[in-house]
Short mmCIF file of N, CA and C in Angstrom, two decimals:
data_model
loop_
_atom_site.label_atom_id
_atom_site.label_comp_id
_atom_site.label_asym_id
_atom_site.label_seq_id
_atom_site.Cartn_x
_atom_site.Cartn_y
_atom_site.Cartn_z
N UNK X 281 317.39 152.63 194.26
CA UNK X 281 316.33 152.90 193.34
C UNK X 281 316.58 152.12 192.05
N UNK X 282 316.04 151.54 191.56
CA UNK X 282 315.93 150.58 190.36
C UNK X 282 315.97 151.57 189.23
N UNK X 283 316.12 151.02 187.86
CA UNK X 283 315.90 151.70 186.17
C UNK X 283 314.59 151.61 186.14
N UNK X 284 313.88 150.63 186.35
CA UNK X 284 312.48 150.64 185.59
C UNK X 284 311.78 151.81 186.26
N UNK X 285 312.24 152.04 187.10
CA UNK X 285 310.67 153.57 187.42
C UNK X 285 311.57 154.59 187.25
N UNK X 286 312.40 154.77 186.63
CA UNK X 286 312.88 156.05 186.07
C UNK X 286 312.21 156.02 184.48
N UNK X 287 311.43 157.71 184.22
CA UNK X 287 310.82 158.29 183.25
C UNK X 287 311.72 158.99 182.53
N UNK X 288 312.46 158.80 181.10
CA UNK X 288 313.44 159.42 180.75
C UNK X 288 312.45 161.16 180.27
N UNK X 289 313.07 162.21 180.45
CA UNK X 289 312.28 163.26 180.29
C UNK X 289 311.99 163.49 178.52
N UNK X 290 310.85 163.71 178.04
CA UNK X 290 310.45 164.05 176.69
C UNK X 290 311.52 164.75 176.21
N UNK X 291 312.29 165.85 176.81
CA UNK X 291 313.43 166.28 176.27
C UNK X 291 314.35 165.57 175.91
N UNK X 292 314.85 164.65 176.39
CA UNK X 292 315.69 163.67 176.04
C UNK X 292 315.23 162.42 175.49
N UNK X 293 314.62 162.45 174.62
CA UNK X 293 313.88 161.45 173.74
C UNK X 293 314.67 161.31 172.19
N UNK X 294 314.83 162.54 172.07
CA UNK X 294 315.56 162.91 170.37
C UNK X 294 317.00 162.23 170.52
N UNK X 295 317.66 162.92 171.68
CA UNK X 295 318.93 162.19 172.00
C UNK X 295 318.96 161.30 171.97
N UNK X 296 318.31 159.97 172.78
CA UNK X 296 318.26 158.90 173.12
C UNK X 296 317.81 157.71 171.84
N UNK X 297 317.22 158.42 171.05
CA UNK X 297 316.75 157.90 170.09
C UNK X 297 318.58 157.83 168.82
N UNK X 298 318.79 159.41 168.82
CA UNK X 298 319.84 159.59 168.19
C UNK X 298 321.42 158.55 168.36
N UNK X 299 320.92 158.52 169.44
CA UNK X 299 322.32 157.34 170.31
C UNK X 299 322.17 156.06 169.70
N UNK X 300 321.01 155.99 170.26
CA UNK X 300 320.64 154.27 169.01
C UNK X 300 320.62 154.39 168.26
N UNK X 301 320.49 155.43 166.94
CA UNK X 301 321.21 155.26 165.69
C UNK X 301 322.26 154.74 165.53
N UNK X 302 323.09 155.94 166.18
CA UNK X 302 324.43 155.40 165.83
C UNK X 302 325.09 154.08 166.04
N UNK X 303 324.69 153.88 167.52
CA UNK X 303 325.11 152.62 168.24
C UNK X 303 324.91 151.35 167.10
N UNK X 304 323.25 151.58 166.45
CA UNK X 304 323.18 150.33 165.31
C UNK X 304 323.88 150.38 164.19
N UNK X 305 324.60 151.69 164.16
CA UNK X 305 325.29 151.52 162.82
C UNK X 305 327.22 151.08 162.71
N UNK X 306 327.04 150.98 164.40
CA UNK X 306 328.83 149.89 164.69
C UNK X 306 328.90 148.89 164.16
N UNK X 307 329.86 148.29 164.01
CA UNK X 307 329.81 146.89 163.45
C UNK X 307 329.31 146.16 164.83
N UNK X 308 328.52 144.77 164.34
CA UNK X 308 328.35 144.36 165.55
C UNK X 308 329.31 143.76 165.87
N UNK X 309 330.03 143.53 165.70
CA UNK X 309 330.88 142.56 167.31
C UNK X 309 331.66 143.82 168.13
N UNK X 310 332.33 145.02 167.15
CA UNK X 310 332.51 146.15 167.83
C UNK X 310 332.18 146.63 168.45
N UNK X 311 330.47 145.95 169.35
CA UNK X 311 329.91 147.22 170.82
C UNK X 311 330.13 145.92 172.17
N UNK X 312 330.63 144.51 171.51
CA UNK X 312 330.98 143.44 172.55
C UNK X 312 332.63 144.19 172.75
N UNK X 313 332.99 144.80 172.69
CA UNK X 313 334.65 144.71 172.69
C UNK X 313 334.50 145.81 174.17
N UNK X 314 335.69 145.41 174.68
CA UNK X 314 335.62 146.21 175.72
C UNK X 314 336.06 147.61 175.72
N UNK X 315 335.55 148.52 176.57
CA UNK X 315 335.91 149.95 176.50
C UNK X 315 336.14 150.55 177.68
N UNK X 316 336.92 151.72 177.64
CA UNK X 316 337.34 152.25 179.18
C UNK X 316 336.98 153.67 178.69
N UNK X 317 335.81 154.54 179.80
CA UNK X 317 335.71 155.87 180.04
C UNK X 317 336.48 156.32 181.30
N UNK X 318 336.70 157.27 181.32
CA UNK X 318 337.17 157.44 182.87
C UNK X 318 337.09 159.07 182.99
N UNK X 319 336.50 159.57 184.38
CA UNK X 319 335.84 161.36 184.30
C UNK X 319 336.74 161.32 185.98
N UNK X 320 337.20 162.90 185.79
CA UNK X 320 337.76 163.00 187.19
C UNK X 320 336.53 163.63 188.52
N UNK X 321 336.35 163.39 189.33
CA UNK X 321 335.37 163.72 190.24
C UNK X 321 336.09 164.28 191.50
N UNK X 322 335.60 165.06 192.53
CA UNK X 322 335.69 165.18 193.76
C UNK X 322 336.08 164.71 194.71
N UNK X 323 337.06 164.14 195.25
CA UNK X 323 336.95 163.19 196.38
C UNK X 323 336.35 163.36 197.07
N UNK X 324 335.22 164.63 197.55
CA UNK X 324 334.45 164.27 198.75
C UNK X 324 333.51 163.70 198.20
N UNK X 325 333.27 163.68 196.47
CA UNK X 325 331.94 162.70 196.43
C UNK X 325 332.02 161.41 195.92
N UNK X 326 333.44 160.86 196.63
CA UNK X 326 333.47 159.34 195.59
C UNK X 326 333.05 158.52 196.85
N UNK X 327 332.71 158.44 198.01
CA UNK X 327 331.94 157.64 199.10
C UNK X 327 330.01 157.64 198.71
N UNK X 328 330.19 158.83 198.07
CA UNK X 328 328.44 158.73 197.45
C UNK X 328 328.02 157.72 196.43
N UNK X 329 329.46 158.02 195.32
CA UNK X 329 329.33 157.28 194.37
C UNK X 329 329.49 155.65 194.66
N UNK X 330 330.35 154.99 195.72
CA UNK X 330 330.30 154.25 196.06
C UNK X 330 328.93 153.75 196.98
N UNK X 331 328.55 154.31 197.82
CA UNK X 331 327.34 154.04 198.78
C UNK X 331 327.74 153.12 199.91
N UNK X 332 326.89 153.59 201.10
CA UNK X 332 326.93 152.50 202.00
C UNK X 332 327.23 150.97 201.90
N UNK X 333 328.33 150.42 202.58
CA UNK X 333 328.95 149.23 202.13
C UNK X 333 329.00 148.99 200.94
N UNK X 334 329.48 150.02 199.90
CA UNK X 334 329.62 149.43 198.77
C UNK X 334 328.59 148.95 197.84
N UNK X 335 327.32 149.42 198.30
CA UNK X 335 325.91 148.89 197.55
C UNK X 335 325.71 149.81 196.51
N UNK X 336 325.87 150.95 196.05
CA UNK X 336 326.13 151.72 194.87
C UNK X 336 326.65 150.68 193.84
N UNK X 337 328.11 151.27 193.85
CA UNK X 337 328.74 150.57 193.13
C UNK X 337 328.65 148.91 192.76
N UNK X 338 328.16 148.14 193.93
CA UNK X 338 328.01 146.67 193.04
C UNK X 338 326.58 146.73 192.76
N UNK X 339 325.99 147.41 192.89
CA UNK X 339 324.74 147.08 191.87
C UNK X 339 324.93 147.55 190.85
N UNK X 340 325.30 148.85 190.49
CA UNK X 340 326.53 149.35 188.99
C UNK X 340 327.05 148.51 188.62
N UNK X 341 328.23 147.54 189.06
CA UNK X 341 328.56 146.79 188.81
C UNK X 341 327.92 145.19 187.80
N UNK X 342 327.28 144.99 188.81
CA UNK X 342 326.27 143.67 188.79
C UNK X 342 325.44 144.18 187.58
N UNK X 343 324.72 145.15 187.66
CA UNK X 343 323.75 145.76 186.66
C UNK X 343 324.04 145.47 185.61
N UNK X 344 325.40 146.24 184.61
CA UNK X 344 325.93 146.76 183.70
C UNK X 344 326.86 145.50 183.23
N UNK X 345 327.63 144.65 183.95
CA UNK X 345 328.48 144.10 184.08
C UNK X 345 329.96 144.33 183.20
N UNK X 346 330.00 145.66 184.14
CA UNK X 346 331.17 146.25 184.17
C UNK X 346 332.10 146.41 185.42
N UNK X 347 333.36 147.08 184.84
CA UNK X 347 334.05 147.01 186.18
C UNK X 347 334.26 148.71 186.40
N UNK X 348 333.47 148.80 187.23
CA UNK X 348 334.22 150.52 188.28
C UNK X 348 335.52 150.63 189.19
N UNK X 349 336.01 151.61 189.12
CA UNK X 349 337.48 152.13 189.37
C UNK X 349 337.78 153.27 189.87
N UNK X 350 338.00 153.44 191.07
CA UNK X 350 338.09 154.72 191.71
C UNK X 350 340.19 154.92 191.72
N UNK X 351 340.36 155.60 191.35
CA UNK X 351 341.89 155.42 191.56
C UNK X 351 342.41 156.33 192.71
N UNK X 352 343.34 156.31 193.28
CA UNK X 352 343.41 157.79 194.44
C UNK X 352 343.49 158.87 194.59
N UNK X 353 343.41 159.89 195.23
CA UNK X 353 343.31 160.92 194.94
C UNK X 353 344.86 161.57 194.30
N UNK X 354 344.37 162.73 194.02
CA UNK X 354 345.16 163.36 193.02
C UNK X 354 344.97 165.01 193.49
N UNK X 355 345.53 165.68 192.37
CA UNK X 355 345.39 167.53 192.46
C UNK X 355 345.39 168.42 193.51
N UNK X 356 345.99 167.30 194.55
CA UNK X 356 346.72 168.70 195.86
C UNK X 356 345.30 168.98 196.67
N UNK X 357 346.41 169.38 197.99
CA UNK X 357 345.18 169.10 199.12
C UNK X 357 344.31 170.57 198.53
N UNK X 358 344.27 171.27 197.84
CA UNK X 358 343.57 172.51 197.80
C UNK X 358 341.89 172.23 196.36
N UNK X 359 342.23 171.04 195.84
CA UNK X 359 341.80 170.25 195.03
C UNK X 359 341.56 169.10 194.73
N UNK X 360 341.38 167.98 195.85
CA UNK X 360 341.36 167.04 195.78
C UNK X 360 340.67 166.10 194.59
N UNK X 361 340.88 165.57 194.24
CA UNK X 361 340.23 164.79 192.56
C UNK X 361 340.59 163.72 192.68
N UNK X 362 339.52 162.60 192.07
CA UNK X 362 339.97 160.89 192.00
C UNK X 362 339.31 160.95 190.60
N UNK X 363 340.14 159.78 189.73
CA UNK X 363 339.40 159.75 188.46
C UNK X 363 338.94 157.93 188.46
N UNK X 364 337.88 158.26 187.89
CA UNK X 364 336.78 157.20 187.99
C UNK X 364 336.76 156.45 186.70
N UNK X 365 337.32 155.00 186.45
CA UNK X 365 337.08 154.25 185.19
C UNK X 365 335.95 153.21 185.54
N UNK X 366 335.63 153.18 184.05
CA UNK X 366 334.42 151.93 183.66
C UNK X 366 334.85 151.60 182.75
N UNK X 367 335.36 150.29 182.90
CA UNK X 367 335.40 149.23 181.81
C UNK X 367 334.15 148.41 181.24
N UNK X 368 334.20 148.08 179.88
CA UNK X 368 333.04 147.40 179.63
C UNK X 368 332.58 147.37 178.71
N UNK X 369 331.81 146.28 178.08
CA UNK X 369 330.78 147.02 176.68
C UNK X 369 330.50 148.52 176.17
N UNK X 370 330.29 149.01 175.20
CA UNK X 370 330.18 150.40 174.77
C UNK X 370 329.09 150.88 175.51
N UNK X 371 327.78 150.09 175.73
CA UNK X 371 326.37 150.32 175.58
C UNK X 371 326.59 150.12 177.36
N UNK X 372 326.84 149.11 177.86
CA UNK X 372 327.38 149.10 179.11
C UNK X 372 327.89 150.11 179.95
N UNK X 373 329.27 150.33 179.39
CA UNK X 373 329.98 151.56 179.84
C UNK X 373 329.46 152.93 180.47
N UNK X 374 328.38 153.30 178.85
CA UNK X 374 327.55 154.25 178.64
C UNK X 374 326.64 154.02 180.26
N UNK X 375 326.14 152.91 179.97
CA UNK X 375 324.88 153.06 181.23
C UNK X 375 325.28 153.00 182.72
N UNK X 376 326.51 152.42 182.47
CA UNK X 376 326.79 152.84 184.22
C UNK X 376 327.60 153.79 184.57
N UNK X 377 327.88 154.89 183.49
CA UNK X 377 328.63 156.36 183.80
C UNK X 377 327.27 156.80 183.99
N UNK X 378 326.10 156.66 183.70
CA UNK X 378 324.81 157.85 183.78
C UNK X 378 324.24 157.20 184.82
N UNK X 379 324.25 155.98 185.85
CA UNK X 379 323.82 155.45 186.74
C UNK X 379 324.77 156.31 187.77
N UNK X 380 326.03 156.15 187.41
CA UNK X 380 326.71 156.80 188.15
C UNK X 380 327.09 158.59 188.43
N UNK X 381 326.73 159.17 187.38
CA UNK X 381 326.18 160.13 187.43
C UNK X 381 324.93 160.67 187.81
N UNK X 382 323.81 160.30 187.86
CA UNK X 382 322.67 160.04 188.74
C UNK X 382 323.29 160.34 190.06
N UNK X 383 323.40 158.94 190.72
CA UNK X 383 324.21 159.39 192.22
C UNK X 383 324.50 160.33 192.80
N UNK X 384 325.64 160.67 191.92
CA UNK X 384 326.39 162.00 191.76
C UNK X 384 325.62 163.35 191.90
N UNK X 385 324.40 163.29 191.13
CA UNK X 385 323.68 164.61 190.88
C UNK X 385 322.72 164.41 192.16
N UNK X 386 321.95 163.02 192.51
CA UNK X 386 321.37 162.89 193.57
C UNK X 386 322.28 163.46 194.42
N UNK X 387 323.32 163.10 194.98
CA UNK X 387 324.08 164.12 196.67
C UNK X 387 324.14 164.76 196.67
N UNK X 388 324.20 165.42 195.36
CA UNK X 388 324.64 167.34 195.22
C UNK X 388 323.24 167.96 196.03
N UNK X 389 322.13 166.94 195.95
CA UNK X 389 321.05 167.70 195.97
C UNK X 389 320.22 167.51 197.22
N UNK X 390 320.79 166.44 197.56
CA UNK X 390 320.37 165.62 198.79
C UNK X 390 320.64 166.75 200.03
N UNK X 391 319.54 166.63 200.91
CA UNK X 391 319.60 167.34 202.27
C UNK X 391 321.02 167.17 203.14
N UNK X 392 321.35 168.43 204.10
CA UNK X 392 322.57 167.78 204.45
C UNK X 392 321.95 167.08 205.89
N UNK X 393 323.06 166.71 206.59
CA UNK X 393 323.56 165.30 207.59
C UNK X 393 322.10 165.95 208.59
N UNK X 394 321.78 164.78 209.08
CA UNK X 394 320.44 164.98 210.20
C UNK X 394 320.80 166.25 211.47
N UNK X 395 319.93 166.68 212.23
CA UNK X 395 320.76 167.27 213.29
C UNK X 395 320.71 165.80 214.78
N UNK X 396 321.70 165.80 215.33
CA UNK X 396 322.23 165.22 216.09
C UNK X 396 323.35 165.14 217.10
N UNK X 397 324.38 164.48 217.34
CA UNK X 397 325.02 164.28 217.56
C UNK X 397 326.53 164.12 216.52
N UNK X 398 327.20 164.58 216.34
CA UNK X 398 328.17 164.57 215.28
C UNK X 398 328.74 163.16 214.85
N UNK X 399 329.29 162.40 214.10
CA UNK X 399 329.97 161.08 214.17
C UNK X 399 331.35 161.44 215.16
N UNK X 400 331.93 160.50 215.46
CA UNK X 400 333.32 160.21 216.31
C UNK X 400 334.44 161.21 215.07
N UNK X 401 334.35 160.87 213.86
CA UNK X 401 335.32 161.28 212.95
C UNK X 401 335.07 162.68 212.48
N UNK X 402 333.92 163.40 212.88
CA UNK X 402 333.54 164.85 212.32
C UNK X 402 334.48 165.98 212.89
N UNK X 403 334.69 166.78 212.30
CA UNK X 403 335.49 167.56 212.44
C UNK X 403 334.40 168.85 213.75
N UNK X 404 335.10 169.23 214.30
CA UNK X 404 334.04 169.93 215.75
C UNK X 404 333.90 171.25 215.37
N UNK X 405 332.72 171.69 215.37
CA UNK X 405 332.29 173.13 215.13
C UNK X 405 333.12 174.18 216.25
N UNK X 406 333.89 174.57 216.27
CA UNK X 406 334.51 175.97 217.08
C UNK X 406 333.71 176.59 217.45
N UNK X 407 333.41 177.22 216.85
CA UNK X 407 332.22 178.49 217.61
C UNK X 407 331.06 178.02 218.60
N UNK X 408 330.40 176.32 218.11
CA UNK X 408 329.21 175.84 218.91
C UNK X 408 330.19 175.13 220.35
N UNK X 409 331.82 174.38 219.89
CA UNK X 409 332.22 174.51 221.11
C UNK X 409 332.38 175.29 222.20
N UNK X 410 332.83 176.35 221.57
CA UNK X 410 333.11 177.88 222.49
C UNK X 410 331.96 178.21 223.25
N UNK X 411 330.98 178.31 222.75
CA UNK X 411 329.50 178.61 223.22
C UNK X 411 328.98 177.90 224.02
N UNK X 412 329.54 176.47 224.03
CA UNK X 412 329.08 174.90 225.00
C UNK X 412 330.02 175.39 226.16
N UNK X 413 331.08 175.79 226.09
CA UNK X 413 332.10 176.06 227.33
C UNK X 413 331.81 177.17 227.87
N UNK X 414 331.75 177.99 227.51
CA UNK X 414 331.03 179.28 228.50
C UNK X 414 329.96 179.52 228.84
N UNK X 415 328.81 178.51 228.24
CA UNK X 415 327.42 178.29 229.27
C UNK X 415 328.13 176.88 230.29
N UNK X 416 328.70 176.35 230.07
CA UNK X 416 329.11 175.23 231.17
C UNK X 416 329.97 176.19 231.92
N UNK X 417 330.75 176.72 231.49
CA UNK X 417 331.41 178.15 232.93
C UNK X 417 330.63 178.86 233.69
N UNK X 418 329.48 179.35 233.20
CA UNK X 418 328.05 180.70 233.71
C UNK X 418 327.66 179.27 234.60
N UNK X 419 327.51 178.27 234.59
CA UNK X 419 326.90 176.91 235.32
C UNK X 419 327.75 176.53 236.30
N UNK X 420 329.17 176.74 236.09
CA UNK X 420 329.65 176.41 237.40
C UNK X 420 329.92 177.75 238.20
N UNK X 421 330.41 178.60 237.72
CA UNK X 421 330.03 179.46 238.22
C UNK X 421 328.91 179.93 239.23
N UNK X 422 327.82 179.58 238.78
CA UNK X 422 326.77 180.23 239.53
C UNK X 422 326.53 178.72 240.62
N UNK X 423 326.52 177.43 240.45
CA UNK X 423 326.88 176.50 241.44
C UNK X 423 328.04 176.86 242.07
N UNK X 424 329.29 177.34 242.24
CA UNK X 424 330.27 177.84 243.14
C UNK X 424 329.69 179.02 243.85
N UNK X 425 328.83 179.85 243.49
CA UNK X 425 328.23 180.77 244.09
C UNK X 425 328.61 182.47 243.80
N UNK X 426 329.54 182.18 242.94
CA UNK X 426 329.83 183.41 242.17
C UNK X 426 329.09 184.12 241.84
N UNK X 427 329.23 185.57 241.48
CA UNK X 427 327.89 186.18 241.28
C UNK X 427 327.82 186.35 239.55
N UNK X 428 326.27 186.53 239.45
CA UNK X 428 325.98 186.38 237.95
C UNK X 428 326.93 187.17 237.15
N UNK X 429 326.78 187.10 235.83
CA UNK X 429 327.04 187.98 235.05
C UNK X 429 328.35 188.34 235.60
N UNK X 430 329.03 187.59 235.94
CA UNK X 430 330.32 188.23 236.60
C UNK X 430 331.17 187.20 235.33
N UNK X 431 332.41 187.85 235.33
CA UNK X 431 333.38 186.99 234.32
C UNK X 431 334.59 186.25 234.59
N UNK X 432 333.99 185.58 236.55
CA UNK X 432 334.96 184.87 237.41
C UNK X 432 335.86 185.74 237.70
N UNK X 433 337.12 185.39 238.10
CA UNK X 433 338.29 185.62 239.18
C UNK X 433 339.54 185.98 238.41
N UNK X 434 338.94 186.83 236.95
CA UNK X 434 340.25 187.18 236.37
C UNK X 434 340.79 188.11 236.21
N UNK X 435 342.36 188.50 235.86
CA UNK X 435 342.98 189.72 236.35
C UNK X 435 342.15 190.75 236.05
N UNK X 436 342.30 191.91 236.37
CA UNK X 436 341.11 193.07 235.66
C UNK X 436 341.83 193.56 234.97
N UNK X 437 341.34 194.40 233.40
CA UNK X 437 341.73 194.68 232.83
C UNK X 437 341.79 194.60 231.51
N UNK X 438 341.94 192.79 231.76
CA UNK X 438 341.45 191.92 230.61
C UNK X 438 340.60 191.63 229.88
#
């Protein structure tokens, strides 16, 4: 999705206005100098922030002409966290942490995964396995000729 058809909301007009105050009142060569933000995020959402092959991030990139930085994870498997730098112009910086935040707020919100077939790497639902194996048992079962509703050939008791 491009900047130009984004409508900044009337609420955020005062702000935005307020920012460019200040911003004009730096010295100028002080908003050419380079700057580093850096926010810690999620690791399950730094593949969003990046995007398919990497097309997120180098249009962030390319856009802003800054440099993005995912560093590795961090804060224990119970917390996983990567912290995210942008180097770059002040005004720069600024615009591709809120490009990149965008993203960010887009997945939170985004529908989840299609129904289908799972990927090769998905972790397997238990319970929908369990449920796949004992209608494939009631199926051979009743092709062996066993009788219905029966719970096969096992000790009794059990």
């Amino acid at each position: 999705r491009s900047d130009a058809a984004y409508t900044l909301p009337p609420s955020q007009e005062p702000l935005l206005m307020g920012l460019a105050r200040t911003l004009s009142a730096f010295p100028e060569r002080s908003l050419h100098l380079d700057y580093v933000i850096t926010c810690d995020l999620p690791t399950s959402k730094v593949s969003a922030l990046i995007g398919k092959r990497g097309e997120h991030i180098t249009f962030v990139r390319k856009g802003t002409g800054t440099q993005v930085h995912f560093d590795e994870a961090s804060g224990g498997a119970d917390n996983p966290m990567q912290q995210m730098s942008i180097k770059g112009p002040l005004t720069q910086v600024y615009r591709a942490h809120a490009l990149m935040m965008r993203r960010y707020h887009e997945s939170e919100s985004a529908p989840g995964p299609a129904p289908g077939p799972a990927p090769a790497d998905a972790a397997p639902d238990v319970t929908s396995l369990q449920h796949h194996i004992a209608d494939l048992q009631k199926q051979l079962e009743m092709a062996r000729g066993a009788p219905k509703g029966g719970k096969g050939k096992g000790k009794k008791g059990r």
